[in-house]
Short mmCIF file of C-alpha atoms and ligand atoms in Angstrom, two decimals:
data_model
loop_
_atom_site.label_atom_id
_atom_site.label_comp_id
_atom_site.label_asym_id
_atom_site.label_seq_id
_atom_site.Cartn_x
_atom_site.Cartn_y
_atom_site.Cartn_z
CA LEU A 1 2.09 26.18 3.74
CA THR A 2 1.05 26.18 0.21
CA PHE A 3 0.61 23.37 -2.15
CA GLY A 4 2.68 24.29 -5.21
CA ASP A 5 4.64 27.39 -5.51
CA GLU A 6 4.58 28.53 -9.01
CA GLY A 7 2.32 30.54 -11.25
CA ASP A 8 0.32 33.73 -11.06
CA GLU A 9 -0.63 34.93 -7.57
CA ALA A 10 -4.07 35.71 -8.97
CA ASP A 11 -4.73 32.07 -9.52
CA TRP A 12 -4.09 31.17 -5.86
CA GLU A 13 -7.15 30.46 -3.83
CA ALA A 14 -7.67 29.62 -0.15
CA ARG A 15 -8.11 25.93 0.42
CA PRO A 16 -9.42 23.88 3.23
CA PRO A 17 -7.00 22.48 5.91
CA VAL A 18 -6.13 18.81 5.65
CA VAL A 19 -6.24 17.11 9.03
CA THR A 20 -4.94 13.76 10.32
CA VAL A 21 -6.11 12.17 13.56
CA MET A 22 -3.46 10.33 15.61
CA GLY A 23 -3.16 8.96 19.07
CA HIS A 24 -2.82 5.90 21.21
CA VAL A 25 -4.95 2.82 20.41
CA ASP A 26 -8.45 2.99 21.94
CA HIS A 27 -8.21 6.63 22.87
CA GLY A 28 -11.09 7.26 20.40
CA LYS A 29 -9.63 8.19 17.02
CA THR A 30 -12.15 6.21 15.04
CA LYS A 31 -15.09 7.28 17.18
CA LEU A 32 -13.98 10.83 17.07
CA LEU A 33 -13.80 10.79 13.29
CA ASP A 34 -17.21 9.14 13.19
CA ALA A 35 -18.62 11.75 15.47
CA ILE A 36 -17.24 14.56 13.33
CA ARG A 37 -18.49 12.97 10.15
CA ASN A 38 -21.95 12.20 11.57
CA THR A 39 -22.52 15.63 13.03
CA ASN A 40 -21.53 17.38 9.91
CA VAL A 41 -22.16 15.26 6.93
CA VAL A 42 -24.72 12.49 7.24
CA ALA A 43 -27.34 14.66 8.72
CA ARG A 44 -26.95 17.21 5.86
CA GLU A 45 -26.83 14.81 2.98
CA ALA A 46 -30.11 12.92 3.51
CA GLY A 47 -29.89 9.62 1.90
CA GLY A 48 -26.27 9.97 1.09
CA ILE A 49 -24.38 6.78 1.87
CA THR A 50 -21.04 7.64 3.47
CA GLN A 51 -18.71 4.94 2.50
CA HIS A 52 -15.30 4.43 4.01
CA ILE A 53 -12.87 6.27 1.85
CA GLY A 54 -9.31 7.14 2.97
CA ALA A 55 -10.14 10.87 3.07
CA TYR A 56 -13.21 12.98 3.07
CA GLN A 57 -14.37 16.49 3.43
CA ILE A 58 -16.89 17.86 5.81
CA VAL A 59 -18.44 21.30 5.87
CA THR A 60 -18.54 22.80 9.44
CA GLU A 61 -21.82 24.32 10.53
CA LEU A 62 -20.47 26.69 13.00
CA GLU A 63 -21.93 30.12 13.18
CA ASP A 64 -18.81 32.04 12.10
CA TYR A 65 -17.20 29.28 10.17
CA GLU A 66 -19.19 27.52 7.55
CA ARG A 67 -16.16 26.02 6.04
CA PRO A 68 -14.84 22.80 4.60
CA ILE A 69 -12.23 20.69 6.42
CA THR A 70 -10.55 17.61 4.84
CA PHE A 71 -9.86 14.64 7.02
CA ILE A 72 -7.46 11.86 6.24
CA ASP A 73 -8.97 8.74 7.59
CA THR A 74 -6.20 6.21 7.37
CA PRO A 75 -5.64 4.40 10.63
CA GLY A 76 -2.70 5.26 12.90
CA HIS A 77 0.38 7.14 12.38
CA GLU A 78 1.86 4.30 10.37
CA SER A 79 0.35 5.70 7.23
CA PHE A 80 1.17 9.27 8.12
CA THR A 81 4.79 8.22 8.48
CA ALA A 82 4.72 5.89 5.48
CA MET A 83 3.59 8.77 3.33
CA ARG A 84 6.06 11.16 4.74
CA ALA A 85 8.76 8.58 4.08
CA ARG A 86 7.75 8.61 0.55
CA GLY A 87 8.09 12.34 0.38
CA ALA A 88 4.34 13.08 0.38
CA LYS A 89 3.32 15.93 2.55
CA VAL A 90 -0.39 15.72 3.04
CA THR A 91 -1.30 16.90 6.50
CA ASP A 92 -1.59 20.52 7.64
CA ILE A 93 -2.77 19.93 11.13
CA VAL A 94 -2.61 16.87 13.41
CA ILE A 95 -5.41 16.23 16.01
CA LEU A 96 -3.72 14.36 18.81
CA VAL A 97 -6.28 12.30 20.60
CA VAL A 98 -5.67 11.53 24.32
CA ALA A 99 -8.18 9.72 26.47
CA ALA A 100 -8.85 11.81 29.56
CA ASP A 101 -9.29 8.71 31.65
CA ASP A 102 -6.03 7.17 30.60
CA GLY A 103 -3.42 9.76 29.78
CA VAL A 104 -0.29 10.02 27.64
CA MET A 105 0.67 6.56 26.37
CA PRO A 106 3.49 5.29 24.19
CA GLN A 107 1.67 5.75 20.93
CA THR A 108 0.65 9.25 22.03
CA VAL A 109 4.30 10.13 22.35
CA GLU A 110 5.06 8.41 19.04
CA ALA A 111 2.33 10.31 17.26
CA LEU A 112 3.44 13.64 18.59
CA ASN A 113 6.98 12.92 17.62
CA HIS A 114 5.94 12.22 14.11
CA ALA A 115 3.86 15.44 13.98
CA GLN A 116 6.67 17.47 15.42
CA ALA A 117 9.20 15.89 13.13
CA ALA A 118 7.00 16.92 10.20
CA GLU A 119 6.60 20.37 11.66
CA VAL A 120 2.92 20.03 11.61
CA PRO A 121 0.90 21.98 14.25
CA ILE A 122 -0.95 19.89 16.80
CA VAL A 123 -4.37 20.41 18.30
CA VAL A 124 -4.96 18.20 21.35
CA ALA A 125 -8.39 16.63 21.62
CA VAL A 126 -8.74 15.46 25.28
CA ASN A 127 -11.31 12.69 24.65
CA LYS A 128 -13.77 10.67 26.79
CA ILE A 129 -14.34 13.60 29.20
CA ASP A 130 -17.85 12.03 29.72
CA LYS A 131 -16.11 9.17 31.56
CA GLU A 132 -15.84 8.82 35.28
CA GLY A 133 -12.21 9.30 36.23
CA ALA A 134 -11.60 11.75 33.36
CA ASN A 135 -8.92 14.15 34.25
CA PRO A 136 -8.33 16.69 31.47
CA ALA A 137 -6.02 18.82 33.66
CA LYS A 138 -3.70 15.86 34.09
CA ILE A 139 -3.41 15.47 30.33
CA ARG A 140 -2.45 19.06 29.91
CA GLN A 141 0.10 18.62 32.61
CA GLN A 142 1.57 15.44 31.11
CA LEU A 143 1.92 16.96 27.62
CA THR A 144 3.85 19.94 28.77
CA GLU A 145 6.76 17.57 29.19
CA TYR A 146 6.65 17.04 25.44
CA GLY A 147 6.53 20.72 24.57
CA LEU A 148 2.81 20.97 24.18
CA VAL A 149 1.77 23.74 26.57
CA ALA A 150 -1.89 24.69 26.60
CA GLU A 151 -2.92 28.11 25.71
CA GLU A 152 -4.54 28.63 29.06
CA TYR A 153 -1.22 28.00 30.64
CA GLY A 154 0.57 30.45 28.48
CA GLY A 155 1.58 28.09 25.74
CA ASP A 156 0.55 28.00 22.13
CA THR A 157 -1.16 24.63 21.75
CA MET A 158 -4.93 24.45 21.65
CA PHE A 159 -6.39 21.75 23.89
CA VAL A 160 -10.09 20.93 23.41
CA ASP A 161 -12.04 18.73 25.82
CA VAL A 162 -14.32 16.39 23.82
CA SER A 163 -16.38 13.35 24.03
CA ALA A 164 -16.83 11.38 20.89
CA THR A 165 -19.66 9.55 22.61
CA THR A 166 -21.80 12.45 23.71
CA ARG A 167 -20.40 14.73 20.95
CA GLN A 168 -19.63 17.36 23.49
CA GLY A 169 -16.86 19.72 22.36
CA ILE A 170 -16.86 18.62 18.69
CA ASP A 171 -17.70 22.11 17.42
CA GLU A 172 -15.01 23.58 19.58
CA LEU A 173 -12.59 21.13 18.15
CA LEU A 174 -13.45 22.07 14.58
CA THR A 175 -13.23 25.77 15.49
CA ALA A 176 -9.75 25.12 16.94
CA ILE A 177 -8.72 23.56 13.66
CA LEU A 178 -9.92 26.48 11.72
CA LEU A 179 -8.37 28.95 14.09
CA THR A 180 -5.03 27.13 13.92
CA ALA A 181 -5.27 27.17 10.09
CA ASP A 182 -6.01 30.83 9.96
CA ALA A 183 -3.57 31.87 12.64
CA SER A 184 -0.39 30.13 11.54
CA LEU A 185 -0.90 28.59 8.17
CA ASP A 186 -1.34 30.28 4.87
CA LEU A 187 -3.42 27.64 3.15
CA ARG A 188 -3.63 28.53 -0.45
CA ALA A 189 -3.16 26.66 -3.69
CA ASN A 190 -2.96 27.50 -7.25
CA THR A 191 -5.99 26.23 -9.02
CA GLU A 192 -4.69 26.73 -12.54
CA GLN A 193 -1.49 24.80 -12.36
CA ASP A 194 -1.19 21.31 -13.79
CA PRO A 195 -3.04 19.16 -11.40
CA GLN A 196 -0.96 17.17 -8.93
CA GLY A 197 -1.46 15.40 -5.66
CA VAL A 198 -1.07 12.31 -3.58
CA VAL A 199 -2.59 8.95 -3.45
CA ILE A 200 -4.15 8.34 0.03
CA GLU A 201 -5.16 4.74 -0.69
CA GLY A 202 -5.78 2.43 -3.58
CA LYS A 203 -7.94 -0.68 -3.83
CA LEU A 204 -9.34 -2.99 -6.35
CA ASP A 205 -13.03 -2.71 -6.51
CA LYS A 206 -14.98 -5.73 -7.78
CA GLY A 207 -17.26 -3.69 -10.05
CA ARG A 208 -15.15 -0.67 -10.93
CA GLY A 209 -11.62 -1.98 -11.04
CA PRO A 210 -8.82 0.03 -9.57
CA VAL A 211 -9.97 2.87 -7.44
CA ALA A 212 -7.59 5.37 -5.97
CA THR A 213 -8.53 7.93 -3.24
CA VAL A 214 -6.35 10.86 -4.07
CA LEU A 215 -5.95 14.26 -2.55
CA VAL A 216 -5.60 17.06 -5.10
CA GLN A 217 -2.86 19.40 -3.95
CA ARG A 218 -2.70 21.91 -6.74
CA GLY A 219 -4.49 22.56 -9.94
CA THR A 220 -7.87 21.22 -10.73
CA LEU A 221 -8.40 17.60 -11.48
CA ARG A 222 -11.14 16.88 -14.00
CA GLN A 223 -13.01 13.99 -15.39
CA GLY A 224 -11.40 12.86 -18.61
CA ASP A 225 -7.94 13.91 -17.57
CA SER A 226 -5.05 11.46 -18.37
CA ILE A 227 -3.21 10.71 -15.18
CA VAL A 228 -0.18 8.81 -13.87
CA ALA A 229 -0.28 7.77 -10.25
CA GLY A 230 2.87 5.97 -9.25
CA ASP A 231 3.22 3.23 -11.84
CA ALA A 232 -0.46 3.21 -12.61
CA TYR A 233 -2.03 5.27 -15.35
CA GLY A 234 -5.28 5.83 -17.10
CA ARG A 235 -8.00 8.28 -17.94
CA VAL A 236 -10.25 9.61 -15.18
CA ARG A 237 -13.54 7.86 -16.03
CA SER A 238 -15.28 9.23 -12.98
CA LEU A 239 -14.43 11.34 -9.92
CA LEU A 240 -16.54 10.54 -6.78
CA ASP A 241 -16.78 12.25 -3.46
CA GLU A 242 -17.29 10.53 -0.14
CA HIS A 243 -20.96 10.04 -0.81
CA GLY A 244 -20.40 8.44 -4.14
CA ASN A 245 -21.63 11.52 -5.99
CA LYS A 246 -19.98 12.21 -9.29
CA LEU A 247 -17.97 15.31 -9.42
CA LYS A 248 -16.84 17.13 -12.60
CA GLU A 249 -13.73 18.52 -11.03
CA ALA A 250 -11.78 18.48 -7.79
CA LEU A 251 -9.99 21.62 -6.42
CA PRO A 252 -6.99 21.63 -4.07
CA ALA A 253 -7.45 19.79 -0.72
CA ARG A 254 -10.41 17.89 -2.18
CA PRO A 255 -10.15 14.14 -1.69
CA VAL A 256 -11.74 12.16 -4.47
CA GLN A 257 -12.02 8.69 -5.67
CA VAL A 258 -10.57 8.24 -9.18
CA VAL A 259 -12.01 5.38 -11.27
CA GLY A 260 -10.31 4.54 -14.61
CA LEU A 261 -6.76 3.55 -13.71
CA THR A 262 -5.27 0.46 -15.22
CA SER A 263 -3.77 -0.77 -11.95
CA VAL A 264 -3.85 0.15 -8.24
CA PRO A 265 -1.39 2.71 -7.10
CA ARG A 266 0.06 2.84 -3.55
CA ALA A 267 -0.52 5.25 -0.68
CA GLY A 268 2.02 8.01 -0.89
CA ASP A 269 2.35 7.81 -4.60
CA THR A 270 2.12 11.15 -6.30
CA PHE A 271 -0.10 11.64 -9.30
CA LEU A 272 0.04 14.10 -12.10
CA VAL A 273 -1.98 14.96 -15.14
CA VAL A 274 -0.43 14.74 -18.60
CA GLU A 275 -1.63 15.84 -21.99
CA GLU A 276 -2.23 12.48 -23.58
CA ASP A 277 -3.00 8.91 -22.70
CA ARG A 278 0.10 7.96 -24.61
CA VAL A 279 2.38 10.07 -22.38
CA ALA A 280 0.74 8.71 -19.21
CA ARG A 281 1.36 5.24 -20.42
CA GLN A 282 5.05 6.02 -21.17
CA ILE A 283 5.69 7.52 -17.82
CA ALA A 284 3.99 4.57 -16.09
CA ASP A 285 5.96 2.13 -18.13
CA ARG A 286 9.17 3.86 -17.31
CA ARG A 287 8.40 3.78 -13.66
CA GLN A 288 7.57 0.10 -13.84
CA ALA A 289 10.79 -0.64 -15.58
CA ARG A 290 12.68 1.20 -12.89
CA ILE A 291 10.96 -0.70 -10.15
CA ARG A 292 11.68 -3.94 -11.97
CA ASN A 293 15.25 -3.13 -12.50
CA ALA A 294 15.74 -2.37 -8.82
CA GLN A 295 14.10 -5.65 -7.82
CA ASN A 296 16.00 -7.50 -10.47
CA ALA A 297 19.31 -6.40 -9.18
CA SER A 298 18.43 -7.30 -5.68
CA MET A 299 16.94 -10.69 -6.26
CA ARG A 300 18.48 -13.95 -7.24
CA LYS A 301 19.48 -13.95 -10.79
CA ARG A 302 17.84 -17.12 -11.77
CA ILE A 303 14.30 -16.06 -11.11
CA SER A 304 12.59 -15.06 -14.33
CA LEU A 305 11.23 -11.65 -15.14
CA GLU A 306 7.74 -13.14 -15.17
CA ASP A 307 8.19 -14.11 -11.53
CA LEU A 308 9.39 -10.69 -10.64
CA ASP A 309 6.40 -9.13 -12.35
CA ALA A 310 4.08 -11.36 -10.50
CA ALA A 311 5.82 -10.62 -7.29
CA LEU A 312 5.51 -6.92 -7.81
CA LYS A 313 1.83 -7.14 -8.47
CA GLU A 314 1.06 -9.34 -5.61
CA SER A 315 0.71 -7.71 -2.25
CA ARG A 316 3.53 -8.79 0.01
CA GLN A 317 1.90 -7.60 3.10
CA LEU A 318 -0.84 -9.21 5.21
CA ASN A 319 -2.97 -6.64 6.97
CA LEU A 320 -4.79 -7.38 10.14
CA ILE A 321 -7.46 -5.76 12.29
CA ILE A 322 -7.41 -6.99 15.83
CA LYS A 323 -10.48 -6.62 18.03
CA GLY A 324 -10.58 -8.12 21.56
CA ASP A 325 -12.34 -8.05 24.81
CA ASN A 326 -9.86 -6.00 26.65
CA SER A 327 -6.78 -3.98 25.70
CA GLY A 328 -4.37 -6.41 27.49
CA THR A 329 -5.38 -9.33 25.27
CA VAL A 330 -5.35 -7.23 22.12
CA GLU A 331 -1.82 -6.04 22.94
CA ALA A 332 -0.58 -9.51 23.81
CA LEU A 333 -2.04 -10.94 20.57
CA GLU A 334 -0.51 -8.20 18.54
CA GLU A 335 2.78 -8.72 20.12
CA ALA A 336 2.78 -12.44 19.57
CA LEU A 337 1.67 -12.07 15.98
CA MET A 338 4.42 -9.57 15.18
CA LYS A 339 6.91 -12.17 16.12
CA ILE A 340 5.90 -14.53 13.31
CA GLU A 341 8.55 -14.71 10.71
CA VAL A 342 7.96 -16.42 7.47
CA SER A 343 10.12 -14.65 4.94
CA ASP A 344 11.86 -11.40 4.57
CA ASP A 345 9.60 -10.02 1.89
CA ILE A 346 6.36 -10.71 3.53
CA SER A 347 5.28 -8.62 6.29
CA LEU A 348 2.42 -8.51 8.77
CA ARG A 349 0.88 -5.20 9.60
CA VAL A 350 -1.82 -4.43 12.12
CA ILE A 351 -3.70 -1.54 10.61
CA HIS A 352 -6.17 -1.22 13.39
CA ARG A 353 -6.80 -2.67 16.85
CA GLY A 354 -9.40 -1.97 19.45
CA VAL A 355 -11.47 -3.16 22.31
CA GLY A 356 -15.03 -4.24 21.64
CA GLY A 357 -17.02 -6.02 19.03
CA ILE A 358 -16.12 -5.93 15.42
CA THR A 359 -18.07 -2.95 14.03
CA LYS A 360 -19.22 -1.95 10.56
CA SER A 361 -16.41 0.62 10.46
CA ASP A 362 -13.89 -2.18 11.07
CA ILE A 363 -15.31 -4.03 8.02
CA ASP A 364 -15.30 -0.85 6.02
CA LEU A 365 -11.68 -0.47 6.86
CA ALA A 366 -10.97 -4.12 5.97
CA LEU A 367 -12.61 -3.51 2.57
CA ALA A 368 -9.96 -0.97 1.72
CA ASP A 369 -7.17 -3.50 1.62
CA ASP A 370 -6.40 -7.17 1.86
CA VAL A 371 -7.24 -7.52 5.54
CA ILE A 372 -8.01 -10.32 7.92
CA VAL A 373 -10.17 -9.32 10.84
CA LEU A 374 -9.43 -11.15 14.09
CA GLY A 375 -12.00 -11.21 16.93
CA PHE A 376 -10.56 -12.34 20.22
CA ASN A 377 -13.38 -13.30 22.53
CA VAL A 378 -15.54 -10.83 20.62
CA ARG A 379 -17.92 -11.10 17.67
CA ALA A 380 -19.01 -8.98 14.75
CA GLU A 381 -22.12 -6.86 15.34
CA GLY A 382 -25.25 -7.38 13.17
CA GLN A 383 -24.53 -4.85 10.36
CA ALA A 384 -20.87 -5.71 10.34
CA THR A 385 -21.59 -9.49 9.98
CA GLU A 386 -23.84 -8.72 6.96
CA LEU A 387 -21.34 -6.43 5.33
CA ALA A 388 -18.46 -8.85 5.95
CA SER A 389 -20.32 -11.79 4.33
CA ARG A 390 -21.58 -9.62 1.47
CA GLU A 391 -18.12 -8.33 0.62
CA GLY A 392 -16.27 -11.51 1.41
CA VAL A 393 -14.15 -10.04 4.28
CA ASP A 394 -12.15 -12.66 6.02
CA VAL A 395 -13.34 -12.49 9.73
CA ARG A 396 -11.95 -15.00 12.21
CA TYR A 397 -12.74 -15.62 15.87
CA TYR A 398 -10.49 -16.90 18.51
CA SER A 399 -10.24 -17.39 22.23
CA VAL A 400 -6.79 -18.93 22.35
CA ILE A 401 -3.80 -16.96 21.25
CA TYR A 402 -1.69 -19.79 19.89
CA GLN A 403 -4.59 -20.76 17.57
CA ALA A 404 -4.65 -17.32 16.17
CA ILE A 405 -0.86 -17.46 15.67
CA GLU A 406 -0.95 -20.85 13.91
CA GLU A 407 -3.63 -19.72 11.48
CA ILE A 408 -2.01 -16.41 10.66
CA GLU A 409 1.33 -18.15 10.13
CA ALA A 410 -0.41 -20.52 7.74
CA ALA A 411 -2.03 -17.55 5.98
CA LEU A 412 1.40 -15.95 5.54
CA LYS A 413 2.91 -19.16 4.19
CA GLY A 414 0.19 -19.21 1.61
CA MET A 415 1.46 -15.89 0.38
CA LEU A 416 4.94 -17.22 -0.18
CA LYS A 417 6.04 -16.98 -3.74
CA PRO A 418 7.36 -20.31 -5.06
CA GLU A 419 11.11 -20.37 -5.14
CA TYR A 420 12.87 -21.86 -8.09
CA GLU A 421 16.10 -23.84 -8.19
CA GLU A 422 18.10 -25.00 -11.11
CA VAL A 423 18.14 -28.71 -11.75
CA ALA A 424 20.92 -29.94 -14.06
CA LEU A 425 19.70 -32.21 -16.87
CA GLY A 426 22.73 -33.10 -18.85
CA THR A 427 25.99 -32.00 -20.39
CA ALA A 428 27.45 -32.56 -23.87
CA GLU A 429 30.87 -31.88 -25.29
CA VAL A 430 31.20 -30.35 -28.76
CA ARG A 431 33.19 -32.52 -31.16
CA GLU A 432 32.60 -30.71 -34.39
CA VAL A 433 30.74 -27.60 -35.64
CA PHE A 434 28.51 -27.83 -38.71
CA ARG A 435 27.22 -24.91 -40.60
CA VAL A 436 23.67 -25.71 -41.77
CA PRO A 437 22.00 -23.36 -44.21
CA ARG A 438 19.12 -21.47 -42.80
CA ILE A 439 19.61 -22.96 -39.37
CA GLY A 440 23.04 -21.84 -38.42
CA ASN A 441 25.76 -23.67 -36.46
CA VAL A 442 24.98 -27.02 -35.12
CA ALA A 443 27.19 -28.58 -32.38
CA GLY A 444 28.04 -32.16 -33.24
CA SER A 445 28.47 -33.39 -29.64
CA ILE A 446 28.64 -36.35 -27.35
CA VAL A 447 26.45 -36.50 -24.26
CA ARG A 448 28.75 -36.69 -21.24
CA SER A 449 26.22 -36.86 -18.43
CA GLY A 450 22.52 -37.06 -17.89
CA THR A 451 20.21 -36.46 -20.88
CA ILE A 452 20.04 -33.66 -23.38
CA THR A 453 16.49 -32.71 -24.00
CA ARG A 454 14.99 -30.63 -26.67
CA ASN A 455 13.62 -27.20 -25.49
CA SER A 456 15.52 -27.26 -22.16
CA LYS A 457 17.51 -24.27 -21.05
CA ALA A 458 21.24 -24.30 -21.86
CA ARG A 459 24.44 -22.46 -21.39
CA LEU A 460 27.85 -22.68 -23.08
CA VAL A 461 30.96 -23.25 -21.12
CA ARG A 462 34.39 -22.73 -22.69
CA ASP A 463 37.59 -23.47 -20.70
CA GLY A 464 35.57 -23.55 -17.56
CA VAL A 465 34.01 -20.10 -18.13
CA VAL A 466 30.36 -19.48 -18.96
CA VAL A 467 30.36 -17.67 -22.28
CA ALA A 468 26.60 -17.66 -22.93
CA ASP A 469 23.67 -18.09 -20.65
CA ASN A 470 20.00 -18.00 -21.50
CA LEU A 471 20.29 -20.36 -24.38
CA SER A 472 18.00 -23.23 -25.17
CA VAL A 473 18.18 -26.49 -27.04
CA GLU A 474 16.14 -25.55 -30.14
CA SER A 475 16.97 -28.49 -32.28
CA LEU A 476 18.17 -31.91 -31.45
CA ARG A 477 19.02 -34.59 -33.92
CA ARG A 478 20.56 -38.10 -34.02
CA PHE A 479 21.71 -38.87 -37.55
CA LYS A 480 18.92 -37.47 -39.72
CA ASP A 481 16.06 -37.76 -37.16
CA ASP A 482 14.64 -35.08 -34.96
CA VAL A 483 14.58 -36.46 -31.41
CA THR A 484 13.31 -35.17 -28.08
CA GLU A 485 16.11 -36.56 -25.94
CA VAL A 486 19.59 -38.17 -26.15
CA ARG A 487 21.20 -39.97 -23.30
CA ASP A 488 24.70 -40.21 -21.76
CA GLY A 489 27.21 -41.71 -24.19
CA TYR A 490 25.37 -41.05 -27.50
CA GLU A 491 26.24 -38.54 -30.16
CA CYS A 492 23.84 -35.87 -31.45
CA GLY A 493 23.56 -32.56 -33.19
CA ILE A 494 22.51 -29.68 -31.03
CA GLY A 495 21.21 -26.40 -32.41
CA LEU A 496 21.14 -23.43 -30.01
CA GLY A 497 18.83 -21.28 -32.10
CA SER A 498 20.37 -18.10 -33.39
CA PHE A 499 23.40 -18.56 -31.18
CA ASN A 500 26.32 -19.50 -33.39
CA ASP A 501 29.49 -18.91 -31.46
CA ILE A 502 30.15 -22.62 -30.88
CA LYS A 503 33.69 -24.11 -30.86
CA VAL A 504 35.09 -27.51 -30.61
CA GLU A 505 35.57 -28.58 -26.94
CA ASP A 506 32.91 -26.26 -25.68
CA VAL A 507 30.62 -27.80 -23.10
CA ILE A 508 26.82 -27.43 -23.36
CA GLU A 509 25.10 -27.57 -20.01
CA THR A 510 21.40 -28.09 -19.98
CA PHE A 511 19.07 -27.52 -17.05
CA GLU A 512 15.53 -26.64 -15.99
CA MET A 513 14.00 -24.38 -13.33
CA ARG A 514 11.93 -26.29 -10.84
CA GLU A 515 9.69 -25.04 -8.02
CA LYS A 516 11.47 -25.58 -4.72
CA PRO A 517 9.50 -27.70 -2.38
CA ARG A 518 8.36 -25.75 0.66
CA ALA A 519 9.60 -26.61 4.14
P1 GDP B 1 -9.11 4.16 18.36
O1 GDP B 1 -8.41 2.84 18.64
O2 GDP B 1 -8.27 5.28 18.81
O3 GDP B 1 -9.62 4.32 16.98
O4 GDP B 1 -10.37 4.08 19.37
P2 GDP B 1 -11.84 3.80 19.12
O5 GDP B 1 -12.51 5.04 18.47
O6 GDP B 1 -12.05 2.53 18.51
O7 GDP B 1 -12.45 3.83 20.56
C1 GDP B 1 -11.94 2.94 21.56
C2 GDP B 1 -13.05 2.65 22.51
O8 GDP B 1 -13.29 3.86 23.33
C3 GDP B 1 -14.36 2.28 21.95
O9 GDP B 1 -14.95 1.31 22.73
C4 GDP B 1 -15.17 3.61 21.98
O10 GDP B 1 -16.53 3.38 22.01
C5 GDP B 1 -14.70 4.24 23.29
N1 GDP B 1 -14.69 5.68 23.21
C6 GDP B 1 -14.16 6.45 22.22
N2 GDP B 1 -14.42 7.77 22.43
C7 GDP B 1 -15.17 7.81 23.59
C8 GDP B 1 -15.70 8.88 24.46
O11 GDP B 1 -15.61 10.04 24.11
N3 GDP B 1 -16.31 8.46 25.52
C9 GDP B 1 -16.46 7.16 25.94
N4 GDP B 1 -17.13 6.89 27.10
N5 GDP B 1 -16.03 6.14 25.24
C10 GDP B 1 -15.30 6.40 24.12
#
């Protein structure tokens, strides 16, 4: 498993493994990541503020293995799958978290299916072994059905019993990751190639503008580089690690925040470095044009390009975090919410759900995206409340499901893009065509219906066939006077700008685009 496969062998260097944590809701993914981060980073970096970023690196402090490991910290296997769907291969090893007091659940199976489909080795973390009723042997037993046989039973999957709460087993888990990396993966990358990698997440930061968390996969990304990420581009103004420290460069498997892009790229976008800003811009423009064309073809013809652009820029997805007092209500609420349908192009996504109060890490997560945090019979904890109000995160409390549904439905409707419809204004029949110097052909016409209005949109119909669309009434005269409108039954001269192919008996239709009232 190497990132990049070209270039001089001598330039290849060992790189840290990249790990993603997956598993059923509430089995402790978040807490396990927190435990790993807290044992290995915060204690070391006194004063360093660990912000939530979509990926970070820790340095293990194990006797034999003082080595870095990169964790992708985007919730759930949705993002793993989404990235894979976009062709981005990011993860070397999946940690499958299974709660020892609960067992294999639907999302456990989903997660392991995703990992197996991607041919990514799995290390099983049997979590919550501190709990009464924990039965780690049962977990091993259950997972054999899915082809994950523990080493101690003669298989080749490492199972580690852990508690994210007491932090028991964390070191063993990190050891297992490194052993798996060393035993079966040849993790190297060429540090001298042109830098490339993947966007893990993008966000719009109030102070710094677009910020992308990227994972460098080959080459060395440096401050000052001109980069293209998806359809965003720019020059790397600063590179920041998970503590907000500025870095001069980032080597393969190093996640960094990139500041300096002109817009926000999407998770799973690849990025690359180009020689000059100009080239970065060209590539980005071309990608934007491609996206626009694709959208253009699929959408109704009469929506303008401006609308399409705006639609592209806007997020068409409402993200939710659901916290509740027990897993039954959380599931019921999620299920009910997912049934809301407002429009095909707006979707609802639950990026995280869990039992218990709304924590600071929930709010951190919400900050990464446009997220509404729902608390069902639970409230935000002290620090979380403060952070949420400081950062303007939308936190809402409910104790009745239908209220939550009504409000979320309203929020979704608020995201609806206005639809436009064509409203006919008037038609005129061409009686004579005059050639006017410096203006071009003017259609001497009689208004047959409605009103012809200056500056309205127009098309030309000949023998029942539209011969020109996208015209406008650029000049309108009655006798020698410029007028703004001419009504049914009157004669007038209509100029269609630089369009001159006008013939007697043509029909000029005029119309405007009006915002459709919403149901
Ligand atoms: P996620 O949905 O998989 O991210 O799960 P969380 O990390 O949010 O954990 C769900 C719940 O289980 C929380 O209330 C945690 O405090 C609790 N939890 C997680 N790990 C452990 C553990 O090792 N032991 C105990 N007793 N509780 C845990």
